PDB file of C-alpha atoms and ligand atoms in Angstrom:
ATOM      1  CA  MET A   1     180.312  -8.173 -29.072  1.00 83.00           C
ATOM      2  CA  TYR A   2     183.208  -9.950 -27.325  1.00 92.00           C
ATOM      3  CA  SER A   3     184.506 -13.341 -28.451  1.00 94.00           C
ATOM      4  CA  GLU A   4     184.198 -16.291 -26.087  1.00 95.00           C
ATOM      5  CA  LEU A   5     187.965 -16.271 -25.682  1.00 95.00           C
ATOM      6  CA  VAL A   6     187.959 -12.641 -24.569  1.00 95.00           C
ATOM      7  CA  MET A   7     185.248 -13.407 -22.029  1.00 96.00           C
ATOM      8  CA  ASP A   8     187.131 -16.488 -20.843  1.00 97.00           C
ATOM      9  CA  HIS A   9     190.412 -14.604 -20.297  1.00 96.00           C
ATOM     10  CA  PHE A  10     188.536 -11.722 -18.662  1.00 95.00           C
ATOM     11  CA  SER A  11     186.585 -13.958 -16.279  1.00 96.00           C
ATOM     12  CA  ASN A  12     189.470 -16.290 -15.571  1.00 97.00           C
ATOM     13  CA  PRO A  13     192.691 -14.388 -16.240  1.00 97.00           C
ATOM     14  CA  ARG A  14     195.898 -16.436 -16.364  1.00 98.00           C
ATOM     15  CA  ASN A  15     199.131 -15.429 -14.630  1.00 98.00           C
ATOM     16  CA  VAL A  16     197.726 -12.575 -12.547  1.00 98.00           C
ATOM     17  CA  GLY A  17     200.011 -11.221  -9.862  1.00 98.00           C
ATOM     18  CA  THR A  18     203.539 -10.033  -9.300  1.00 98.00           C
ATOM     19  CA  ILE A  19     206.984 -11.646  -9.095  1.00 98.00           C
ATOM     20  CA  ALA A  20     208.943 -10.257  -6.141  1.00 97.00           C
ATOM     21  CA  ASP A  21     212.376 -11.104  -7.560  1.00 97.00           C
ATOM     22  CA  ALA A  22     211.515 -10.454 -11.210  1.00 98.00           C
ATOM     23  CA  ASP A  23     214.401 -10.219 -13.686  1.00 98.00           C
ATOM     24  CA  GLY A  24     212.528  -7.617 -15.697  1.00 98.00           C
ATOM     25  CA  VAL A  25     209.512  -5.368 -15.154  1.00 98.00           C
ATOM     26  CA  GLY A  26     207.666  -3.502 -17.872  1.00 97.00           C
ATOM     27  CA  THR A  27     205.142  -0.751 -17.185  1.00 97.00           C
ATOM     28  CA  VAL A  28     203.090   0.730 -19.977  1.00 96.00           C
ATOM     29  CA  GLY A  29     200.226   3.182 -20.011  1.00 95.00           C
ATOM     30  CA  ASN A  30     197.554   3.508 -22.638  1.00 89.00           C
ATOM     31  CA  PRO A  31     197.547   7.113 -23.891  1.00 88.00           C
ATOM     32  CA  VAL A  32     193.965   6.707 -25.135  1.00 88.00           C
ATOM     33  CA  CYS A  33     192.367   5.948 -21.755  1.00 91.00           C
ATOM     34  CA  GLY A  34     195.096   6.181 -19.112  1.00 92.00           C
ATOM     35  CA  ASP A  35     194.902   2.492 -18.190  1.00 94.00           C
ATOM     36  CA  LEU A  36     198.070   0.845 -16.897  1.00 95.00           C
ATOM     37  CA  MET A  37     199.708  -2.553 -17.257  1.00 95.00           C
ATOM     38  CA  LYS A  38     202.675  -4.007 -15.423  1.00 97.00           C
ATOM     39  CA  ILE A  39     204.428  -7.187 -16.581  1.00 98.00           C
ATOM     40  CA  PHE A  40     206.928  -9.163 -14.493  1.00 98.00           C
ATOM     41  CA  ILE A  41     209.246 -11.782 -16.015  1.00 98.00           C
ATOM     42  CA  LYS A  42     211.698 -14.386 -14.785  1.00 98.00           C
ATOM     43  CA  VAL A  43     214.300 -15.292 -17.374  1.00 98.00           C
ATOM     44  CA  LYS A  44     216.345 -18.469 -17.572  1.00 97.00           C
ATOM     45  CA  ASP A  45     218.654 -19.413 -20.447  1.00 97.00           C
ATOM     46  CA  GLU A  46     217.149 -16.640 -22.599  1.00 96.00           C
ATOM     47  CA  HIS A  47     213.658 -18.084 -22.071  1.00 98.00           C
ATOM     48  CA  ILE A  48     210.700 -16.566 -20.229  1.00 98.00           C
ATOM     49  CA  GLU A  49     210.498 -19.031 -17.381  1.00 98.00           C
ATOM     50  CA  ASP A  50     207.660 -17.250 -15.555  1.00 98.00           C
ATOM     51  CA  ILE A  51     205.477 -14.226 -16.198  1.00 98.00           C
ATOM     52  CA  LYS A  52     202.808 -12.371 -14.229  1.00 98.00           C
ATOM     53  CA  PHE A  53     200.772  -9.267 -14.852  1.00 98.00           C
ATOM     54  CA  GLN A  54     198.846  -6.575 -13.039  1.00 97.00           C
ATOM     55  CA  THR A  55     196.469  -4.523 -15.131  1.00 94.00           C
ATOM     56  CA  PHE A  56     194.594  -1.478 -13.950  1.00 94.00           C
ATOM     57  CA  GLY A  57     192.248  -1.319 -16.867  1.00 92.00           C
ATOM     58  CA  CYS A  58     189.172  -2.447 -18.700  1.00 94.00           C
ATOM     59  CA  GLY A  59     188.077  -6.017 -19.375  1.00 94.00           C
ATOM     60  CA  ALA A  60     189.633  -6.059 -22.840  1.00 94.00           C
ATOM     61  CA  ALA A  61     192.965  -4.936 -21.373  1.00 95.00           C
ATOM     62  CA  ILE A  62     192.797  -7.721 -18.783  1.00 96.00           C
ATOM     63  CA  ALA A  63     191.971 -10.295 -21.470  1.00 96.00           C
ATOM     64  CA  THR A  64     194.849  -9.161 -23.698  1.00 96.00           C
ATOM     65  CA  SER A  65     197.246  -9.154 -20.719  1.00 96.00           C
ATOM     66  CA  SER A  66     196.203 -12.677 -19.822  1.00 97.00           C
ATOM     67  CA  MET A  67     196.521 -13.871 -23.418  1.00 97.00           C
ATOM     68  CA  VAL A  68     199.967 -12.366 -23.981  1.00 98.00           C
ATOM     69  CA  THR A  69     201.336 -14.052 -20.860  1.00 98.00           C
ATOM     70  CA  GLU A  70     200.147 -17.403 -22.202  1.00 98.00           C
ATOM     71  CA  MET A  71     201.595 -16.667 -25.649  1.00 98.00           C
ATOM     72  CA  VAL A  72     205.112 -15.882 -24.421  1.00 98.00           C
ATOM     73  CA  LYS A  73     205.522 -18.155 -21.386  1.00 98.00           C
ATOM     74  CA  GLY A  74     208.310 -20.651 -22.110  1.00 98.00           C
ATOM     75  CA  LYS A  75     209.303 -18.808 -25.287  1.00 98.00           C
ATOM     76  CA  THR A  76     212.721 -17.330 -26.032  1.00 98.00           C
ATOM     77  CA  LEU A  77     213.159 -13.595 -25.520  1.00 98.00           C
ATOM     78  CA  GLU A  78     213.457 -13.175 -29.282  1.00 98.00           C
ATOM     79  CA  GLU A  79     210.217 -15.044 -29.899  1.00 98.00           C
ATOM     80  CA  ALA A  80     208.469 -12.927 -27.264  1.00 98.00           C
ATOM     81  CA  GLU A  81     209.810  -9.751 -28.837  1.00 98.00           C
ATOM     82  CA  ALA A  82     208.292 -10.804 -32.152  1.00 98.00           C
ATOM     83  CA  VAL A  83     204.757 -11.007 -30.678  1.00 97.00           C
ATOM     84  CA  SER A  84     202.774  -7.913 -31.671  1.00 95.00           C
ATOM     85  CA  ASN A  85     199.766  -6.279 -30.052  1.00 92.00           C
ATOM     86  CA  LYS A  86     197.829  -7.151 -33.193  1.00 92.00           C
ATOM     87  CA  ALA A  87     198.769 -10.833 -32.842  1.00 95.00           C
ATOM     88  CA  VAL A  88     197.425 -10.816 -29.268  1.00 95.00           C
ATOM     89  CA  ALA A  89     194.111  -9.324 -30.379  1.00 94.00           C
ATOM     90  CA  GLU A  90     193.910 -11.895 -33.178  1.00 95.00           C
ATOM     91  CA  ALA A  91     194.659 -14.752 -30.768  1.00 96.00           C
ATOM     92  CA  LEU A  92     191.621 -13.621 -28.771  1.00 95.00           C
ATOM     93  CA  GLY A  93     189.425 -13.856 -31.862  1.00 95.00           C
ATOM     94  CA  GLY A  94     189.532 -10.090 -32.358  1.00 94.00           C
ATOM     95  CA  LEU A  95     188.223  -7.140 -30.357  1.00 93.00           C
ATOM     96  CA  PRO A  96     185.369  -4.758 -31.163  1.00 91.00           C
ATOM     97  CA  PRO A  97     186.722  -1.827 -33.214  1.00 90.00           C
ATOM     98  CA  GLN A  98     186.224   0.684 -30.405  1.00 90.00           C
ATOM     99  CA  LYS A  99     188.263  -1.571 -28.093  1.00 91.00           C
ATOM    100  CA  MET A 100     191.205  -2.241 -30.414  1.00 88.00           C
ATOM    101  CA  HIS A 101     193.250   0.408 -28.593  1.00 89.00           C
ATOM    102  CA  CYS A 102     193.032  -1.787 -25.478  1.00 90.00           C
ATOM    103  CA  SER A 103     195.347  -4.317 -27.122  1.00 87.00           C
ATOM    104  CA  ASN A 104     198.048  -1.636 -27.356  1.00 86.00           C
ATOM    105  CA  LEU A 105     199.310  -2.512 -23.905  1.00 89.00           C
ATOM    106  CA  ALA A 106     199.752  -6.268 -24.027  1.00 90.00           C
ATOM    107  CA  ALA A 107     202.795  -7.001 -26.168  1.00 94.00           C
ATOM    108  CA  ASP A 108     204.274  -3.579 -25.372  1.00 95.00           C
ATOM    109  CA  GLY A 109     204.328  -4.518 -21.683  1.00 96.00           C
ATOM    110  CA  VAL A 110     206.212  -7.728 -22.452  1.00 98.00           C
ATOM    111  CA  HIS A 111     208.657  -5.891 -24.716  1.00 98.00           C
ATOM    112  CA  GLU A 112     209.316  -3.310 -21.987  1.00 98.00           C
ATOM    113  CA  ALA A 113     209.943  -6.053 -19.419  1.00 98.00           C
ATOM    114  CA  ILE A 114     212.460  -7.699 -21.778  1.00 98.00           C
ATOM    115  CA  LYS A 115     214.126  -4.318 -22.358  1.00 97.00           C
ATOM    116  CA  ASP A 116     214.376  -3.866 -18.590  1.00 98.00           C
ATOM    117  CA  TYR A 117     215.905  -7.343 -18.226  1.00 98.00           C
ATOM    118  CA  ARG A 118     218.424  -6.692 -21.012  1.00 97.00           C
ATOM    119  CA  SER A 119     219.476  -3.354 -19.515  1.00 96.00           C
ATOM    120  CA  LYS A 120     219.994  -5.011 -16.124  1.00 94.00           C
ATOM    121  CA  VAL A 121     222.124  -7.741 -17.709  1.00 92.00           C
ATOM    122  CA  ALA A 122     224.132  -5.129 -19.614  1.00 89.00           C
ATOM    123  CA  GLY A 123     224.630  -3.219 -16.351  1.00 86.00           C
ATOM    124  CA  LYS A 124     226.007  -6.321 -14.654  1.00 79.00           C
ATOM    125  CA  VAL A 125     228.478  -6.978 -17.472  1.00 65.00           C
ATOM    126  CA  GLU A 126     229.913  -3.450 -17.421  1.00 55.00           C
TER     127      GLU A 126
HETATM  128 FE1  FES B 201     191.736   1.422 -21.396  1.00 79.38          FE
HETATM  129 FE2  FES B 201     190.657  -0.622 -22.552  1.00 79.38          FE
HETATM  130  S1  FES B 201     189.665   1.227 -22.040  1.00 79.38           S
HETATM  131  S2  FES B 201     192.735  -0.379 -22.049  1.00 79.38           S
END
């Protein structure tokens, strides 16, 4: 029912944790099930230098969180913003239909963290 990649990222999630001095933090909740994801990013020269996640959710949510951190680490903010939830699910070899909603959090969490970073930068400039 789950691809090997999903099982791999669930059993051995990458980039789990928090970043104390994060430049941006994104928190998103899944309206379908109430699960929560938090993404922390460090930004340098418009690139995601480091990224960590904390997910209070199901195995599919943990796997998508783990995968999205790998997909955007080292990328520019613009490249990270272009990653969609669907792309994350596809990178994992797909999710069972009843678990597709679990991929709603992954890229959204990254996008929220970037938004948070950009608003902080804008605040500093003003
Ligand atoms: Fe909530 Fe999967 S059941 S994210």
